[in-house]
Amino acid sequence: MTSTRPYLIHAIYDWIVDNQQTPHLLVDAGSDQVKVPQQHVEDGMIVLNVSLNAVRDLDIGTEFVNFSARFSGKSYDISVPVDAVQAIYARENARGILLGEPGEDARHIECAAETNAESASKKSRGDKKGPRRRAPHLTVVK
């Protein structure tokens, strides 16, 4: 039986785009088959914006995700095996799916950071939450 992984990636991609959000892939860049600009890899991972206005010729296939994109003004042909995709999520709210290692069950993820409205409301009430985070982080929702 074929893997569900490429189908999940494609379905969540469509869901994110249908909701006018920006899809991002979290990719394990450690494999020799991953073709991404290595200068943008941090701690063995890279986050790729795969929105229609950021990439060209996007193809989410059964074995690879392929597209062309610009990094620092230079065009690159990107090729990522679907097994290297660790998560697909929306940039705006970090909702999506955590795929993990091949063979593991996928998990839904949501942003654990506060929305701007919640943050403003707490500040007006005098609630202190500590230093403000620069970017949302992902948490597992069971």
mmCIF file with all atom_site columns, C-alpha atoms in Angstrom:
data_model
loop_
_atom_site.group_PDB
_atom_site.id
_atom_site.type_symbol
_atom_site.label_atom_id
_atom_site.label_alt_id
_atom_site.label_comp_id
_atom_site.label_asym_id
_atom_site.label_entity_id
_atom_site.label_seq_id
_atom_site.pdbx_PDB_ins_code
_atom_site.Cartn_x
_atom_site.Cartn_y
_atom_site.Cartn_z
_atom_site.occupancy
_atom_site.B_iso_or_equiv
_atom_site.pdbx_formal_charge
_atom_site.auth_seq_id
_atom_site.auth_comp_id
_atom_site.auth_asym_id
_atom_site.auth_atom_id
_atom_site.pdbx_PDB_model_num
ATOM 1   C CA . MET A 1 1   ? 0.000  0.000  0.000   1.00 0.00 ? 1   MET A CA 1
ATOM 2   C CA . THR A 1 2   ? 1.289  3.477  -0.828  1.00 0.00 ? 2   THR A CA 1
ATOM 3   C CA . SER A 1 3   ? 2.201  6.005  1.834   1.00 0.00 ? 3   SER A CA 1
ATOM 4   C CA . THR A 1 4   ? -0.426 8.478  3.043   1.00 0.00 ? 4   THR A CA 1
ATOM 5   C CA . ARG A 1 5   ? 2.272  11.122 3.553   1.00 0.00 ? 5   ARG A CA 1
ATOM 6   C CA . PRO A 1 6   ? 2.092  12.823 0.102   1.00 0.00 ? 6   PRO A CA 1
ATOM 7   C CA . TYR A 1 7   ? -1.699 12.822 0.244   1.00 0.00 ? 7   TYR A CA 1
ATOM 8   C CA . LEU A 1 8   ? -1.678 14.465 3.679   1.00 0.00 ? 8   LEU A CA 1
ATOM 9   C CA . ILE A 1 9   ? 0.810  17.093 2.493   1.00 0.00 ? 9   ILE A CA 1
ATOM 10  C CA . HIS A 1 10  ? -1.327 17.888 -0.551  1.00 0.00 ? 10  HIS A CA 1
ATOM 11  C CA . ALA A 1 11  ? -4.600 17.948 1.410   1.00 0.00 ? 11  ALA A CA 1
ATOM 12  C CA . ILE A 1 12  ? -3.261 20.242 4.151   1.00 0.00 ? 12  ILE A CA 1
ATOM 13  C CA . TYR A 1 13  ? -1.666 22.460 1.487   1.00 0.00 ? 13  TYR A CA 1
ATOM 14  C CA . ASP A 1 14  ? -5.072 22.839 -0.217  1.00 0.00 ? 14  ASP A CA 1
ATOM 15  C CA . TRP A 1 15  ? -6.788 23.512 3.125   1.00 0.00 ? 15  TRP A CA 1
ATOM 16  C CA . ILE A 1 16  ? -4.269 26.232 4.018   1.00 0.00 ? 16  ILE A CA 1
ATOM 17  C CA . VAL A 1 17  ? -4.562 27.904 0.589   1.00 0.00 ? 17  VAL A CA 1
ATOM 18  C CA . ASP A 1 18  ? -8.385 27.659 0.645   1.00 0.00 ? 18  ASP A CA 1
ATOM 19  C CA . ASN A 1 19  ? -8.321 29.577 3.939   1.00 0.00 ? 19  ASN A CA 1
ATOM 20  C CA . GLN A 1 20  ? -6.158 32.359 2.454   1.00 0.00 ? 20  GLN A CA 1
ATOM 21  C CA . GLN A 1 21  ? -3.144 31.437 4.596   1.00 0.00 ? 21  GLN A CA 1
ATOM 22  C CA . THR A 1 22  ? 0.521  30.951 3.647   1.00 0.00 ? 22  THR A CA 1
ATOM 23  C CA . PRO A 1 23  ? 1.664  27.299 3.527   1.00 0.00 ? 23  PRO A CA 1
ATOM 24  C CA . HIS A 1 24  ? 5.122  26.455 4.862   1.00 0.00 ? 24  HIS A CA 1
ATOM 25  C CA . LEU A 1 25  ? 6.993  23.150 4.846   1.00 0.00 ? 25  LEU A CA 1
ATOM 26  C CA . LEU A 1 26  ? 9.371  22.173 7.635   1.00 0.00 ? 26  LEU A CA 1
ATOM 27  C CA . VAL A 1 27  ? 11.992 19.968 5.980   1.00 0.00 ? 27  VAL A CA 1
ATOM 28  C CA . ASP A 1 28  ? 14.748 17.763 7.379   1.00 0.00 ? 28  ASP A CA 1
ATOM 29  C CA . ALA A 1 29  ? 17.614 18.851 5.112   1.00 0.00 ? 29  ALA A CA 1
ATOM 30  C CA . GLY A 1 30  ? 19.935 16.016 6.192   1.00 0.00 ? 30  GLY A CA 1
ATOM 31  C CA . SER A 1 31  ? 19.191 13.670 3.288   1.00 0.00 ? 31  SER A CA 1
ATOM 32  C CA . ASP A 1 32  ? 21.354 13.662 0.160   1.00 0.00 ? 32  ASP A CA 1
ATOM 33  C CA . GLN A 1 33  ? 18.147 13.738 -1.904  1.00 0.00 ? 33  GLN A CA 1
ATOM 34  C CA . VAL A 1 34  ? 17.054 17.095 -0.420  1.00 0.00 ? 34  VAL A CA 1
ATOM 35  C CA . LYS A 1 35  ? 18.019 19.847 -2.850  1.00 0.00 ? 35  LYS A CA 1
ATOM 36  C CA . VAL A 1 36  ? 17.718 23.207 -1.081  1.00 0.00 ? 36  VAL A CA 1
ATOM 37  C CA . PRO A 1 37  ? 20.119 26.152 -0.673  1.00 0.00 ? 37  PRO A CA 1
ATOM 38  C CA . GLN A 1 38  ? 22.339 24.897 2.172   1.00 0.00 ? 38  GLN A CA 1
ATOM 39  C CA . GLN A 1 39  ? 23.164 28.434 3.373   1.00 0.00 ? 39  GLN A CA 1
ATOM 40  C CA . HIS A 1 40  ? 19.529 28.688 4.566   1.00 0.00 ? 40  HIS A CA 1
ATOM 41  C CA . VAL A 1 41  ? 19.585 25.409 6.529   1.00 0.00 ? 41  VAL A CA 1
ATOM 42  C CA . GLU A 1 42  ? 19.657 25.834 10.321  1.00 0.00 ? 42  GLU A CA 1
ATOM 43  C CA . ASP A 1 43  ? 20.208 22.903 12.689  1.00 0.00 ? 43  ASP A CA 1
ATOM 44  C CA . GLY A 1 44  ? 19.635 20.494 9.813   1.00 0.00 ? 44  GLY A CA 1
ATOM 45  C CA . MET A 1 45  ? 16.173 21.930 9.055   1.00 0.00 ? 45  MET A CA 1
ATOM 46  C CA . ILE A 1 46  ? 14.793 24.446 6.579   1.00 0.00 ? 46  ILE A CA 1
ATOM 47  C CA . VAL A 1 47  ? 11.395 26.153 6.398   1.00 0.00 ? 47  VAL A CA 1
ATOM 48  C CA . LEU A 1 48  ? 10.087 26.665 2.871   1.00 0.00 ? 48  LEU A CA 1
ATOM 49  C CA . ASN A 1 49  ? 7.310  29.063 1.900   1.00 0.00 ? 49  ASN A CA 1
ATOM 50  C CA . VAL A 1 50  ? 5.344  27.147 -0.744  1.00 0.00 ? 50  VAL A CA 1
ATOM 51  C CA . SER A 1 51  ? 2.602  29.683 -1.427  1.00 0.00 ? 51  SER A CA 1
ATOM 52  C CA . LEU A 1 52  ? 1.666  30.188 -5.067  1.00 0.00 ? 52  LEU A CA 1
ATOM 53  C CA . ASN A 1 53  ? 3.147  33.691 -5.100  1.00 0.00 ? 53  ASN A CA 1
ATOM 54  C CA . ALA A 1 54  ? 6.476  32.486 -3.620  1.00 0.00 ? 54  ALA A CA 1
ATOM 55  C CA . VAL A 1 55  ? 7.156  29.475 -5.857  1.00 0.00 ? 55  VAL A CA 1
ATOM 56  C CA . ARG A 1 56  ? 6.850  28.467 -9.478  1.00 0.00 ? 56  ARG A CA 1
ATOM 57  C CA . ASP A 1 57  ? 5.854  25.089 -10.919 1.00 0.00 ? 57  ASP A CA 1
ATOM 58  C CA . LEU A 1 58  ? 4.889  23.522 -7.574  1.00 0.00 ? 58  LEU A CA 1
ATOM 59  C CA . ASP A 1 59  ? 4.442  19.757 -7.874  1.00 0.00 ? 59  ASP A CA 1
ATOM 60  C CA . ILE A 1 60  ? 3.491  17.767 -4.775  1.00 0.00 ? 60  ILE A CA 1
ATOM 61  C CA . GLY A 1 61  ? 4.072  14.266 -6.088  1.00 0.00 ? 61  GLY A CA 1
ATOM 62  C CA . THR A 1 62  ? 3.969  10.861 -4.448  1.00 0.00 ? 62  THR A CA 1
ATOM 63  C CA . GLU A 1 63  ? 7.739  10.786 -3.884  1.00 0.00 ? 63  GLU A CA 1
ATOM 64  C CA . PHE A 1 64  ? 8.990  14.393 -4.144  1.00 0.00 ? 64  PHE A CA 1
ATOM 65  C CA . VAL A 1 65  ? 7.872  17.985 -3.683  1.00 0.00 ? 65  VAL A CA 1
ATOM 66  C CA . ASN A 1 66  ? 9.439  20.010 -6.507  1.00 0.00 ? 66  ASN A CA 1
ATOM 67  C CA . PHE A 1 67  ? 9.332  23.724 -7.318  1.00 0.00 ? 67  PHE A CA 1
ATOM 68  C CA . SER A 1 68  ? 11.440 26.756 -8.195  1.00 0.00 ? 68  SER A CA 1
ATOM 69  C CA . ALA A 1 69  ? 11.929 29.556 -5.682  1.00 0.00 ? 69  ALA A CA 1
ATOM 70  C CA . ARG A 1 70  ? 14.122 32.570 -5.041  1.00 0.00 ? 70  ARG A CA 1
ATOM 71  C CA . PHE A 1 71  ? 16.428 32.834 -2.043  1.00 0.00 ? 71  PHE A CA 1
ATOM 72  C CA . SER A 1 72  ? 18.273 36.120 -1.538  1.00 0.00 ? 72  SER A CA 1
ATOM 73  C CA . GLY A 1 73  ? 17.416 37.068 -5.119  1.00 0.00 ? 73  GLY A CA 1
ATOM 74  C CA . LYS A 1 74  ? 18.821 33.892 -6.684  1.00 0.00 ? 74  LYS A CA 1
ATOM 75  C CA . SER A 1 75  ? 16.595 31.269 -8.322  1.00 0.00 ? 75  SER A CA 1
ATOM 76  C CA . TYR A 1 76  ? 16.866 27.630 -7.158  1.00 0.00 ? 76  TYR A CA 1
ATOM 77  C CA . ASP A 1 77  ? 15.223 24.402 -8.242  1.00 0.00 ? 77  ASP A CA 1
ATOM 78  C CA . ILE A 1 78  ? 14.033 22.794 -4.988  1.00 0.00 ? 78  ILE A CA 1
ATOM 79  C CA . SER A 1 79  ? 13.482 19.055 -4.644  1.00 0.00 ? 79  SER A CA 1
ATOM 80  C CA . VAL A 1 80  ? 12.398 17.491 -1.357  1.00 0.00 ? 80  VAL A CA 1
ATOM 81  C CA . PRO A 1 81  ? 11.488 13.826 -0.824  1.00 0.00 ? 81  PRO A CA 1
ATOM 82  C CA . VAL A 1 82  ? 8.089  13.604 0.880   1.00 0.00 ? 82  VAL A CA 1
ATOM 83  C CA . ASP A 1 83  ? 9.755  11.542 3.642   1.00 0.00 ? 83  ASP A CA 1
ATOM 84  C CA . ALA A 1 84  ? 11.895 14.602 4.508   1.00 0.00 ? 84  ALA A CA 1
ATOM 85  C CA . VAL A 1 85  ? 8.824  16.829 5.084   1.00 0.00 ? 85  VAL A CA 1
ATOM 86  C CA . GLN A 1 86  ? 8.375  16.989 8.859   1.00 0.00 ? 86  GLN A CA 1
ATOM 87  C CA . ALA A 1 87  ? 5.391  19.380 8.934   1.00 0.00 ? 87  ALA A CA 1
ATOM 88  C CA . ILE A 1 88  ? 3.147  21.542 6.780   1.00 0.00 ? 88  ILE A CA 1
ATOM 89  C CA . TYR A 1 89  ? 1.510  24.520 8.452   1.00 0.00 ? 89  TYR A CA 1
ATOM 90  C CA . ALA A 1 90  ? 0.104  28.012 7.912   1.00 0.00 ? 90  ALA A CA 1
ATOM 91  C CA . ARG A 1 91  ? 2.537  30.833 8.682   1.00 0.00 ? 91  ARG A CA 1
ATOM 92  C CA . GLU A 1 92  ? -0.181 33.073 10.120  1.00 0.00 ? 92  GLU A CA 1
ATOM 93  C CA . ASN A 1 93  ? -1.428 30.748 12.862  1.00 0.00 ? 93  ASN A CA 1
ATOM 94  C CA . ALA A 1 94  ? 0.872  27.671 12.708  1.00 0.00 ? 94  ALA A CA 1
ATOM 95  C CA . ARG A 1 95  ? -2.091 25.327 12.203  1.00 0.00 ? 95  ARG A CA 1
ATOM 96  C CA . GLY A 1 96  ? -1.332 22.281 10.124  1.00 0.00 ? 96  GLY A CA 1
ATOM 97  C CA . ILE A 1 97  ? 0.027  18.792 10.557  1.00 0.00 ? 97  ILE A CA 1
ATOM 98  C CA . LEU A 1 98  ? 3.208  17.402 12.088  1.00 0.00 ? 98  LEU A CA 1
ATOM 99  C CA . LEU A 1 99  ? 4.271  14.413 10.021  1.00 0.00 ? 99  LEU A CA 1
ATOM 100 C CA . GLY A 1 100 ? 7.347  13.361 11.976  1.00 0.00 ? 100 GLY A CA 1
ATOM 101 C CA . GLU A 1 101 ? 9.394  10.381 10.838  1.00 0.00 ? 101 GLU A CA 1
ATOM 102 C CA . PRO A 1 102 ? 8.069  8.148  8.065   1.00 0.00 ? 102 PRO A CA 1
ATOM 103 C CA . GLY A 1 103 ? 5.850  5.440  9.531   1.00 0.00 ? 103 GLY A CA 1
ATOM 104 C CA . GLU A 1 104 ? 4.745  7.562  12.520  1.00 0.00 ? 104 GLU A CA 1
ATOM 105 C CA . ASP A 1 105 ? 1.188  8.771  12.891  1.00 0.00 ? 105 ASP A CA 1
ATOM 106 C CA . ALA A 1 106 ? 0.607  12.375 11.828  1.00 0.00 ? 106 ALA A CA 1
ATOM 107 C CA . ARG A 1 107 ? -0.464 14.858 14.496  1.00 0.00 ? 107 ARG A CA 1
ATOM 108 C CA . HIS A 1 108 ? -2.413 18.077 14.178  1.00 0.00 ? 108 HIS A CA 1
ATOM 109 C CA . ILE A 1 109 ? -0.571 21.182 15.353  1.00 0.00 ? 109 ILE A CA 1
ATOM 110 C CA . GLU A 1 110 ? -1.699 24.595 16.453  1.00 0.00 ? 110 GLU A CA 1
ATOM 111 C CA . CYS A 1 111 ? 0.045  27.777 17.381  1.00 0.00 ? 111 CYS A CA 1
ATOM 112 C CA . ALA A 1 112 ? 0.678  28.134 21.100  1.00 0.00 ? 112 ALA A CA 1
ATOM 113 C CA . ALA A 1 113 ? 1.334  31.873 20.851  1.00 0.00 ? 113 ALA A CA 1
ATOM 114 C CA . GLU A 1 114 ? -1.335 34.376 21.741  1.00 0.00 ? 114 GLU A CA 1
ATOM 115 C CA . THR A 1 115 ? -3.161 36.301 19.058  1.00 0.00 ? 115 THR A CA 1
ATOM 116 C CA . ASN A 1 116 ? -2.610 40.058 18.955  1.00 0.00 ? 116 ASN A CA 1
ATOM 117 C CA . ALA A 1 117 ? -6.128 40.661 20.286  1.00 0.00 ? 117 ALA A CA 1
ATOM 118 C CA . GLU A 1 118 ? -5.598 38.340 23.269  1.00 0.00 ? 118 GLU A CA 1
ATOM 119 C CA . SER A 1 119 ? -2.254 39.957 23.995  1.00 0.00 ? 119 SER A CA 1
ATOM 120 C CA . ALA A 1 120 ? -3.691 43.489 23.864  1.00 0.00 ? 120 ALA A CA 1
ATOM 121 C CA . SER A 1 121 ? -6.594 42.471 26.095  1.00 0.00 ? 121 SER A CA 1
ATOM 122 C CA . LYS A 1 122 ? -4.260 41.044 28.741  1.00 0.00 ? 122 LYS A CA 1
ATOM 123 C CA . LYS A 1 123 ? -2.009 44.107 28.630  1.00 0.00 ? 123 LYS A CA 1
ATOM 124 C CA . SER A 1 124 ? -4.992 46.391 29.165  1.00 0.00 ? 124 SER A CA 1
ATOM 125 C CA . ARG A 1 125 ? -5.957 44.303 32.226  1.00 0.00 ? 125 ARG A CA 1
ATOM 126 C CA . GLY A 1 126 ? -2.377 44.402 33.488  1.00 0.00 ? 126 GLY A CA 1
ATOM 127 C CA . ASP A 1 127 ? -1.672 40.684 32.992  1.00 0.00 ? 127 ASP A CA 1
ATOM 128 C CA . LYS A 1 128 ? 2.022  39.885 32.708  1.00 0.00 ? 128 LYS A CA 1
ATOM 129 C CA . LYS A 1 129 ? 3.127  36.949 30.624  1.00 0.00 ? 129 LYS A CA 1
ATOM 130 C CA . GLY A 1 130 ? 6.883  37.505 30.470  1.00 0.00 ? 130 GLY A CA 1
ATOM 131 C CA . PRO A 1 131 ? 8.905  38.481 27.429  1.00 0.00 ? 131 PRO A CA 1
ATOM 132 C CA . ARG A 1 132 ? 7.078  38.508 24.124  1.00 0.00 ? 132 ARG A CA 1
ATOM 133 C CA . ARG A 1 133 ? 7.988  35.726 21.724  1.00 0.00 ? 133 ARG A CA 1
ATOM 134 C CA . ARG A 1 134 ? 9.311  36.611 18.289  1.00 0.00 ? 134 ARG A CA 1
ATOM 135 C CA . ALA A 1 135 ? 7.585  33.756 16.479  1.00 0.00 ? 135 ALA A CA 1
ATOM 136 C CA . PRO A 1 136 ? 4.924  31.201 17.343  1.00 0.00 ? 136 PRO A CA 1
ATOM 137 C CA . HIS A 1 137 ? 5.995  27.693 18.214  1.00 0.00 ? 137 HIS A CA 1
ATOM 138 C CA . LEU A 1 138 ? 4.250  24.461 17.414  1.00 0.00 ? 138 LEU A CA 1
ATOM 139 C CA . THR A 1 139 ? 2.592  22.180 19.947  1.00 0.00 ? 139 THR A CA 1
ATOM 140 C CA . VAL A 1 140 ? 1.006  18.773 19.558  1.00 0.00 ? 140 VAL A CA 1
ATOM 141 C CA . VAL A 1 141 ? -2.784 18.695 19.962  1.00 0.00 ? 141 VAL A CA 1
ATOM 142 C CA . LYS A 1 142 ? -4.200 15.289 20.859  1.00 0.00 ? 142 LYS A CA 1
#
